[in-house]
Short mmCIF file of C-alpha atoms in Angstrom, two decimals:
data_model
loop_
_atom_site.label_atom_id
_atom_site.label_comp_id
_atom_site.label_asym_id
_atom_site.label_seq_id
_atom_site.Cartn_x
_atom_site.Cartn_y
_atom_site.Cartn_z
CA UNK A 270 160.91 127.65 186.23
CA UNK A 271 157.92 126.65 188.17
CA UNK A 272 154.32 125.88 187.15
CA UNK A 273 151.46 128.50 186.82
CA UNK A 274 148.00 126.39 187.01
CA UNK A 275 145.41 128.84 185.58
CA UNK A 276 141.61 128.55 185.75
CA UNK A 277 138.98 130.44 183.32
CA UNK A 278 135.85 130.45 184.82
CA UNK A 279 132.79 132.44 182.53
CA UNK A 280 129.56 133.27 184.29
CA UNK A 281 126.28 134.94 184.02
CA UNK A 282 127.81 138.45 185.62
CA UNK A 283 131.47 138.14 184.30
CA UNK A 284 134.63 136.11 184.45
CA UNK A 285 137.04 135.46 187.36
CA UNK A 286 140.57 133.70 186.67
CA UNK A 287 141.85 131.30 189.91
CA UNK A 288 145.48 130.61 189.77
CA UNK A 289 148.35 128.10 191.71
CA UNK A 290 151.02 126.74 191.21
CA UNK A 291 151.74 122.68 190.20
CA UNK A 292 150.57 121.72 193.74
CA UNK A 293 147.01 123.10 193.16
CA UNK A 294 146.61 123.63 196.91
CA UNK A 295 145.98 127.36 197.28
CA UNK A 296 144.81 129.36 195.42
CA UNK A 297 144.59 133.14 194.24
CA UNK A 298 141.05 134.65 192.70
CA UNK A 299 141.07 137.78 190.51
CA UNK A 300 138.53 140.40 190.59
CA UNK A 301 135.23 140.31 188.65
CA UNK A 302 136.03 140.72 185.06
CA UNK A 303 133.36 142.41 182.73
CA UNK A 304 130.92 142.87 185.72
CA UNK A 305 127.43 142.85 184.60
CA UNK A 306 128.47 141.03 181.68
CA UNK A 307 127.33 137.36 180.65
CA UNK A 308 130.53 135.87 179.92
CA UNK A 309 129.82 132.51 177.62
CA UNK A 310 132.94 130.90 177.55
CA UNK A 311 137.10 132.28 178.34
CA UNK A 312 139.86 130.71 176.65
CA UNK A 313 143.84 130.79 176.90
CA UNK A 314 145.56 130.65 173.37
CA UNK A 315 148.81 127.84 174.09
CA UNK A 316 150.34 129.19 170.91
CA UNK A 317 150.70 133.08 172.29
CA UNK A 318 149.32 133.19 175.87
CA UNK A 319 146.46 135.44 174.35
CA UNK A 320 143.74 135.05 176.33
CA UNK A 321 140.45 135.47 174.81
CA UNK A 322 136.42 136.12 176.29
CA UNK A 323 133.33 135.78 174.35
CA UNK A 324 130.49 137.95 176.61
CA UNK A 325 127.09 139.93 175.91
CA UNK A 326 125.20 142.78 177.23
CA UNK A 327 121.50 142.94 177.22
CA UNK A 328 122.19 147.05 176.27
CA UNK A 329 125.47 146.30 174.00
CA UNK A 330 124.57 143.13 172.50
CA UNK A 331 127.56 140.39 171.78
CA UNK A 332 131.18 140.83 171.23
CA UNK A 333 134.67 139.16 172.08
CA UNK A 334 137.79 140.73 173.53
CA UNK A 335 141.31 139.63 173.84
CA UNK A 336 143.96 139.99 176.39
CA UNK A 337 147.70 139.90 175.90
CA UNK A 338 148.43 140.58 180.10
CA UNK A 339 146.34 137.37 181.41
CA UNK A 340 143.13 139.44 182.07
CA UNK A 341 144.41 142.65 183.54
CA UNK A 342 143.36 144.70 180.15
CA UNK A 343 141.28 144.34 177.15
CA UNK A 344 140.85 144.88 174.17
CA UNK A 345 137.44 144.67 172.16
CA UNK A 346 137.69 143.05 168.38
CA UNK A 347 137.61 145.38 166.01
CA UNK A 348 134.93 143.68 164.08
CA UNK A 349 132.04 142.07 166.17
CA UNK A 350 130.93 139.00 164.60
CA UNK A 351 127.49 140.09 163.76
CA UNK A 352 125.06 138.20 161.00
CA UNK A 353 124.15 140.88 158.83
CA UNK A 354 121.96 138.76 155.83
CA UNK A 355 119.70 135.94 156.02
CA UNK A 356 121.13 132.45 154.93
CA UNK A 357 120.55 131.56 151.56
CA UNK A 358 119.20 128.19 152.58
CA UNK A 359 115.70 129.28 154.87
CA UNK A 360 115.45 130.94 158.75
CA UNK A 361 116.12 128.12 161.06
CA UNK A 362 113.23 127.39 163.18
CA UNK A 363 114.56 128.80 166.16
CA UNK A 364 114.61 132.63 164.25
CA UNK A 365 110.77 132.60 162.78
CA UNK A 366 109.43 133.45 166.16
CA UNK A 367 107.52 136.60 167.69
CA UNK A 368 111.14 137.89 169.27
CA UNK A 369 112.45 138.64 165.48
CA UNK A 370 109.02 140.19 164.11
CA UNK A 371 109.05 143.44 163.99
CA UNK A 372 106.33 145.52 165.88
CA UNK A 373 103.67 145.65 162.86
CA UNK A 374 104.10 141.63 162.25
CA UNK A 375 105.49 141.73 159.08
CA UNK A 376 107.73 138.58 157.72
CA UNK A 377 110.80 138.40 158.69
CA UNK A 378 112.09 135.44 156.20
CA UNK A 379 114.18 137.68 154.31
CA UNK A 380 115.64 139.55 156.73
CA UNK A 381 119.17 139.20 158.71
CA UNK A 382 119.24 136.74 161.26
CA UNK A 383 120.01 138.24 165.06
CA UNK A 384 123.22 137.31 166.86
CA UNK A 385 122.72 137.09 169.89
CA UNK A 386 125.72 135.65 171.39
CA UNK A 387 129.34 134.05 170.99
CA UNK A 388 129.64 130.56 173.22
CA UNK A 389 133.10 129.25 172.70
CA UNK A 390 136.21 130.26 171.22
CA UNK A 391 138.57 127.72 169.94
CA UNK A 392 142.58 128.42 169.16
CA UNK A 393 143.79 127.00 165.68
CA UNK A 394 146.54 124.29 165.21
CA UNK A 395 149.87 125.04 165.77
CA UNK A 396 150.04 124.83 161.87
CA UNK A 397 147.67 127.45 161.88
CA UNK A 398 149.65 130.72 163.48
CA UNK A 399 147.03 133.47 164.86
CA UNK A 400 143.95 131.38 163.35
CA UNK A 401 141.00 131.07 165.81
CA UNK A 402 137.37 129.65 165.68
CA UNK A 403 134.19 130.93 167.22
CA UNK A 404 130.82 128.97 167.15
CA UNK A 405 128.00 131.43 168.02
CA UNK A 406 124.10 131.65 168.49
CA UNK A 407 122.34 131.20 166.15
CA UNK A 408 124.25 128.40 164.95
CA UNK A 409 127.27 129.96 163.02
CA UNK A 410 130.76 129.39 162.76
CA UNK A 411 133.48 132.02 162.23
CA UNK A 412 137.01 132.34 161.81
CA UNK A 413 139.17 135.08 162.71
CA UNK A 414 142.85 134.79 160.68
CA UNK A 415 144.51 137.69 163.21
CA UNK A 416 144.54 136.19 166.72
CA UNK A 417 141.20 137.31 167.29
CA UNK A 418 140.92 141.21 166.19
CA UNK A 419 138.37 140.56 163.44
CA UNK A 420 136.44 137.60 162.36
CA UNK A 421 134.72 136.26 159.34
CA UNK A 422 131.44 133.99 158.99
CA UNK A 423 132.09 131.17 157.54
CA UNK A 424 129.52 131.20 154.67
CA UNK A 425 129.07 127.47 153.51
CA UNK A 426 127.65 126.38 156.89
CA UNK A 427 125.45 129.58 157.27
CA UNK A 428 124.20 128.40 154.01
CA UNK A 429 123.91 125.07 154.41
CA UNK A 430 120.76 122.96 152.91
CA UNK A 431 119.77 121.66 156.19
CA UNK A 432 119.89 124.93 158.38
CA UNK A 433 116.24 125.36 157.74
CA UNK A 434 115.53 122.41 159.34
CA UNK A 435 117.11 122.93 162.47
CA UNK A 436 115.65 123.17 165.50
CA UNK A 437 116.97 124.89 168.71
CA UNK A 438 117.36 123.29 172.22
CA UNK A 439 116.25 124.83 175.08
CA UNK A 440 119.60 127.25 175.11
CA UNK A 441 118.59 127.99 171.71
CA UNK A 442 120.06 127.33 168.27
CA UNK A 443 123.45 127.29 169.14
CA UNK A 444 126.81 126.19 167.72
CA UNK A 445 129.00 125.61 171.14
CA UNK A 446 131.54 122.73 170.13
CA UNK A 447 134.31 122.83 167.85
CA UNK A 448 136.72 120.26 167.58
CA UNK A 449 139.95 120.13 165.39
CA UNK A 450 142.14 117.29 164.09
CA UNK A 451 145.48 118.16 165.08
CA UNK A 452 146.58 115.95 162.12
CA UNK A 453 144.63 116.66 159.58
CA UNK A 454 144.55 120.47 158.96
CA UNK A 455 141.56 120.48 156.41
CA UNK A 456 138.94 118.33 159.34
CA UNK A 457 136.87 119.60 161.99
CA UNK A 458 133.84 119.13 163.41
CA UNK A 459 131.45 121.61 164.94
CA UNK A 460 128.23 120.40 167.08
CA UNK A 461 124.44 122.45 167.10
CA UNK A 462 121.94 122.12 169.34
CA UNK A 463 119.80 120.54 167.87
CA UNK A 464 121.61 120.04 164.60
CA UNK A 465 124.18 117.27 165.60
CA UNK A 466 127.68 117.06 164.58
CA UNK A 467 128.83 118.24 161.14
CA UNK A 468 132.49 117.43 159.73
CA UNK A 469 134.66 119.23 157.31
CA UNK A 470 137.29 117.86 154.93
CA UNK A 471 138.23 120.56 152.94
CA UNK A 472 138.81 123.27 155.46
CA UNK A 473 135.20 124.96 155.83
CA UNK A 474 134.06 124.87 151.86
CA UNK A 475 131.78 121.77 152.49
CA UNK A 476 129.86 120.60 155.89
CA UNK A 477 128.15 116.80 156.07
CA UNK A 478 126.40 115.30 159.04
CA UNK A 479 128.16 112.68 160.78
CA UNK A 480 125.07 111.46 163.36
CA UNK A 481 124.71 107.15 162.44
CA UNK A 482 123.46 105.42 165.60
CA UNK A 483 123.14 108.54 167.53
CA UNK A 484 119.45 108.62 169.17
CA UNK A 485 117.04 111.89 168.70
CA UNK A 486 114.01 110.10 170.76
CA UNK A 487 112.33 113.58 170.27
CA UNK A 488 112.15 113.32 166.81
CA UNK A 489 109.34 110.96 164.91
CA UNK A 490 112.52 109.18 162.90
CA UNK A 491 114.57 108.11 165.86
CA UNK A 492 117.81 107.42 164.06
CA UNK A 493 117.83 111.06 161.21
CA UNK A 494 120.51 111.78 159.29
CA UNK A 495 120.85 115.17 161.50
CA UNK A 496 119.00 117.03 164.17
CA UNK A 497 119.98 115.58 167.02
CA UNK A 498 120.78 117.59 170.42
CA UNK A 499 124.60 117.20 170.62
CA UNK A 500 125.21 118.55 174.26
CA UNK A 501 128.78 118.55 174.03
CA UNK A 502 131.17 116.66 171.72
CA UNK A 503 135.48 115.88 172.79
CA UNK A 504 138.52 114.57 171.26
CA UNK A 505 141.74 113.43 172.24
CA UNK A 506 144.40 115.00 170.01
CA UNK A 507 147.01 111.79 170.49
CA UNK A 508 144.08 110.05 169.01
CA UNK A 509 142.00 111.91 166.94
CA UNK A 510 140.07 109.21 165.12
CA UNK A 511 138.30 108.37 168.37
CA UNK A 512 135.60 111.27 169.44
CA UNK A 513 133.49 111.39 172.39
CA UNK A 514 129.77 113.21 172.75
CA UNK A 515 127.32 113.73 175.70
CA UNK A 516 123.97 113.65 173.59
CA UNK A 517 120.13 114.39 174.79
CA UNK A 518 119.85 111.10 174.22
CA UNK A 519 122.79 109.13 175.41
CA UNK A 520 126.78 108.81 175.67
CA UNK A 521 128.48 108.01 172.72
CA UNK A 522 131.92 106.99 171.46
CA UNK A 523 133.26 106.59 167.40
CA UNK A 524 136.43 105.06 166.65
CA UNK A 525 136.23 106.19 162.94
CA UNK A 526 136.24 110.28 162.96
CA UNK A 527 132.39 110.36 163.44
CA UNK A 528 131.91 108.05 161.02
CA UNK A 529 129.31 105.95 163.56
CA UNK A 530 128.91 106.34 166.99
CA UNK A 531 128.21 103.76 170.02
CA UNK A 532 126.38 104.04 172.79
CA UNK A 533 128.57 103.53 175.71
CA UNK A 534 126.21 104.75 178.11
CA UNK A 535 122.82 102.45 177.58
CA UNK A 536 122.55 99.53 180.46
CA UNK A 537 125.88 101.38 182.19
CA UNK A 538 125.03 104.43 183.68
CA UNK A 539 122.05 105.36 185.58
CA UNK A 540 120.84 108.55 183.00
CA UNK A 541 120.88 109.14 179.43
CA UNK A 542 121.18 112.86 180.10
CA UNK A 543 123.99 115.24 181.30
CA UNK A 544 125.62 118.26 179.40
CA UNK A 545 129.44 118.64 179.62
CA UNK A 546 131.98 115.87 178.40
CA UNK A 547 135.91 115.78 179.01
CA UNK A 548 138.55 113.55 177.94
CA UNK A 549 141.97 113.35 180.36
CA UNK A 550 144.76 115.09 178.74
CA UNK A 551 147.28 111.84 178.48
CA UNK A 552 144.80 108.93 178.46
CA UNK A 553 142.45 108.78 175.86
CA UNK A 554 140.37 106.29 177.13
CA UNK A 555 139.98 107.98 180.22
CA UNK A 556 136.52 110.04 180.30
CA UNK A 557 134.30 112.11 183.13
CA UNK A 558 130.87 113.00 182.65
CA UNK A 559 128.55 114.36 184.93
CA UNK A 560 124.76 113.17 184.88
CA UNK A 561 121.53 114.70 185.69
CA UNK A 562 118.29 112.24 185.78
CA UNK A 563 116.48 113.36 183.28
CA UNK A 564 115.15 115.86 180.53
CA UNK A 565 112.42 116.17 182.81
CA UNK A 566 114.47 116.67 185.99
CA UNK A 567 117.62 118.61 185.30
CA UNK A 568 119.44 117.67 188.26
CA UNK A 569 121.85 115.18 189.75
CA UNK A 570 121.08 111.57 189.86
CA UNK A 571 119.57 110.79 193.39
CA UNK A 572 119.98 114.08 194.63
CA UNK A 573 123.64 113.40 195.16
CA UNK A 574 126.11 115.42 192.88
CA UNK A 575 129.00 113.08 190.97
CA UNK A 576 131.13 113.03 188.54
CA UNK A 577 131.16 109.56 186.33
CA UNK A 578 134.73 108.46 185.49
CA UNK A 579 135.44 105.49 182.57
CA UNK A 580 138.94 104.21 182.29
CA UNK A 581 137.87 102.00 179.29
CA UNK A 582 136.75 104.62 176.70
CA UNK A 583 133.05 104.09 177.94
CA UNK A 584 132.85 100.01 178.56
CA UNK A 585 132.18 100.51 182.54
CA UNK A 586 131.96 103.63 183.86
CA UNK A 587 132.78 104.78 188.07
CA UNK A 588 130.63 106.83 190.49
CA UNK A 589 133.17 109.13 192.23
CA UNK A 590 131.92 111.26 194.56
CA UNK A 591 134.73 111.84 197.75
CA UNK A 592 134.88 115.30 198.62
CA UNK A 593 131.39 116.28 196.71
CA UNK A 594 128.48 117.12 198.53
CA UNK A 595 126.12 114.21 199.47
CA UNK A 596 123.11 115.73 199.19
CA UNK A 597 123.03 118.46 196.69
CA UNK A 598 120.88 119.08 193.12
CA UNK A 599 122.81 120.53 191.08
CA UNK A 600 123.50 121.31 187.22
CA UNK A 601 126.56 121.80 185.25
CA UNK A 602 126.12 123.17 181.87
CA UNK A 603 127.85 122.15 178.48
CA UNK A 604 130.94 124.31 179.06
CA UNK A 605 131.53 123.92 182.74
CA UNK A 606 133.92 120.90 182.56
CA UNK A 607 137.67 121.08 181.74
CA UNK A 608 141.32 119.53 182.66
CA UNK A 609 144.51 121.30 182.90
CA UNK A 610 147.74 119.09 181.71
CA UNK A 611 149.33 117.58 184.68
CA UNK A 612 150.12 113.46 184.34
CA UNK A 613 147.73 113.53 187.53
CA UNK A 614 145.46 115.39 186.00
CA UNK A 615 143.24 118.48 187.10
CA UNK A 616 139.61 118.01 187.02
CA UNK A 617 137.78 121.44 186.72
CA UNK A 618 133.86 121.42 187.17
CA UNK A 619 131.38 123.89 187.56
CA UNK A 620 127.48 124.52 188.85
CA UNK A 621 125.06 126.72 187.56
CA UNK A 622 124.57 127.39 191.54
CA UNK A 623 127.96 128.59 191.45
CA UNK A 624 130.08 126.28 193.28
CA UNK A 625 133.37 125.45 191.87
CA UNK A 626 135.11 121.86 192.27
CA UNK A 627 138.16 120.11 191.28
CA UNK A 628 140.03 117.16 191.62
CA UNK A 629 144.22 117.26 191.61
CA UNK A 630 143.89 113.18 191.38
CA UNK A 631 142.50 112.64 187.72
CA UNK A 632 139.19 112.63 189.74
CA UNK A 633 139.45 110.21 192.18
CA UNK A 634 138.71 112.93 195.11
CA UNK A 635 137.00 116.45 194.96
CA UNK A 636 137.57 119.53 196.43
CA UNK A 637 135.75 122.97 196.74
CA UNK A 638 137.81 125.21 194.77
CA UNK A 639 135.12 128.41 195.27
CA UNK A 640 131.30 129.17 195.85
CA UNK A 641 129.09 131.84 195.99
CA UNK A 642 129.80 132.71 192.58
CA UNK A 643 126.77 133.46 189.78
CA UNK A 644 125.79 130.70 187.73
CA UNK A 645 128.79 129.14 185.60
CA UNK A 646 128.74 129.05 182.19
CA UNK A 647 132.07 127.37 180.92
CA UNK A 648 135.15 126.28 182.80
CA UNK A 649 138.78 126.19 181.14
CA UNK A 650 142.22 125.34 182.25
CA UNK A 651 145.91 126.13 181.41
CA UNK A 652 149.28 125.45 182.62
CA UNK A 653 152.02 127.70 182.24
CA UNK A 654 155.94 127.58 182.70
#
């Protein structure tokens, strides 16, 4: 049977699904998929080929849906992952602001935090039948035990000591990585802006920070136990001790399961700033990231877009560029880089202009896969037999 290459693409009006076949030479482009509809993030499960959307409405407020026919029907979960009590631990600082006051001013410190949206949906294990993960804003973490028709808040995190202390990026205070260790059932890491990464060890009951070395150059204590602005955070699963993360404030790489990070960026790359991460799918030491100059001026590097390839897990790092526009400032958010499978892999990246590019040579050479669409919000990729 031949190969189905699928493309999830979430924007700021709705979702759109491209799809080929192995070649990845022409392709096919659904219709607009919850129109009107800011779709965060759009994810196929491997285990059941359910495909799942986290979106919001500025009139209907937040909610995911799930699709058993590849996106020609919905359904909406039955129970939308709202926060309905404050946390136990204090209001983040993102939440005591006029936009959660009520009209007559009155404190709002003991009153239910506001969701205001889902970013990411993440399938469980394969040990973990119809178990799936959704980080959400503000930062939360939920769990949803029936292949995504209800979910549950995880309560330790939304209790956690430190969430008081957090502090929101400029997307807000948002939970929008979650990473799994295919080998270890009872780890995973989740990653706030700006919280940093946190790590569990016993499935969910307990959260630490796992931040040593990584920079928060915004923060009077340069090197704090947490708070940093993790922009996006990756894993390999043949090698899960070894994570990746692009950071505010640099590139970094551990080789312990977060237990320290280096900076494989600093003196190698011409910006300490970008958003998305990704990790090829059969080399783990093979990693793109794409750059903009600065946290004062969010776009690319020189005014020429590219997409930074290491072969070396970070040591030295490639400018690759073929087939992307020479002069062009552009942005690509946290979400809007992904890989499909293939030995020579797919490289899937997205603008917040709305152009679409990918590369069917593990990024060696770009194409334009589609423009003209609205601003793109996350980018995912699946192959199917």
């Amino acid at each position: 049977m031949s190969k189905k290459t699928m493309v999830f693409v979430g924007t700021a009006k709705g979702g759109f699904i491209f799809e080929s076949d192995a070649k990845r030479q022409k392709w096919q482009t659904s219709d607009i998929l919850f129109k009107s509809w800011n779709m965060m993030h759009m994810k196929l499960d491997p285990r059941d080929q359910r495909l799942h959307a986290a979106v919001s409405h500025f009139v209907y407020g937040p909610t995911t849906h799930y699709s058993d026919d590849l996106g020609k029907t919905w359904t909406q979960a039955k129970q939308v992952p709202l926060i309905t009590r404050p946390s136990k631990s204090g209001r983040p600082a993102s939440t005591v602001d006029e936009a959660f006051r009520s009209e007559g001013g009155e404190d709002i410190k003991d009153k239910p935090e506001k969701m205001i949206q889902v970013w990411n949906i993440t399938p469980g294990r394969a040990s973990e039948p119809n178990v799936l993960y959704a980080g959400a804003q503000p930062a939360s973490l939920y769990i949803s035990k029936d292949r995504g028709e209800t979910w549950e808040l995880n309560e330790t995190l939304f209790d956690h000591p430190h969430r008081g202390q957090w502090n929101p990026g400029a997307g807000g205070l948002c939970l929008h990585t979650i990473v799994l260790d295919p080998t270890n059932e009872k780890r995973m890491y989740i990653a706030v802006s700006a919280a940093g990464c946190y790590r569990t060890d016993d499935g969910g009951q307990t959260w630490h920070p796992f931040n040593k070395n990584v920079r928060a150059d915004f923060m009077p204590d340069k090197f704090p136990e947490f708070g940093q602005c993790v922009h996006k955070m990756t894993m390999h699963p043949s090698d899960p001790n070894v994570l990746y993360q692009q950071n505010h404030c640099g590139i970094y790489r551990s080789d312990n399961a977060g237990e320290d990070w280096i900076d494989i960026g600093e003196g190698r790359l011409p910006s300490r700033f970008g958003f998305p991460i990704a990790v090829h799918p059969t080399d783990p030491r093979t990693v793109y990231v794409a750059l903009e100059e600065s946290d004062e001026y969010r776009m690319s590097v020189d005014g020429k877009f590219s997409v930074w390839r290491s072969r070396d897990a970070g040591e030295t790092w490639e400018r690759k560029t073929k087939g992307l526009p020479d002069k062009a400032h552009l942005v690509v958010l946290r979400e809007a880089m992904a890989t499909d499978t293939f030995e020579d892999a797919g490289i899937y990246i997205g603008t917040n202009t709305g152009q679409l590019f990918y590369s069917r040579d593990s990024g060696e050479s770009w194409e334009m896969l589609a423009d003209f669409l609205p601003p793109i919000h996350s980018v995912e990729a699946a192959v199917l037999e």
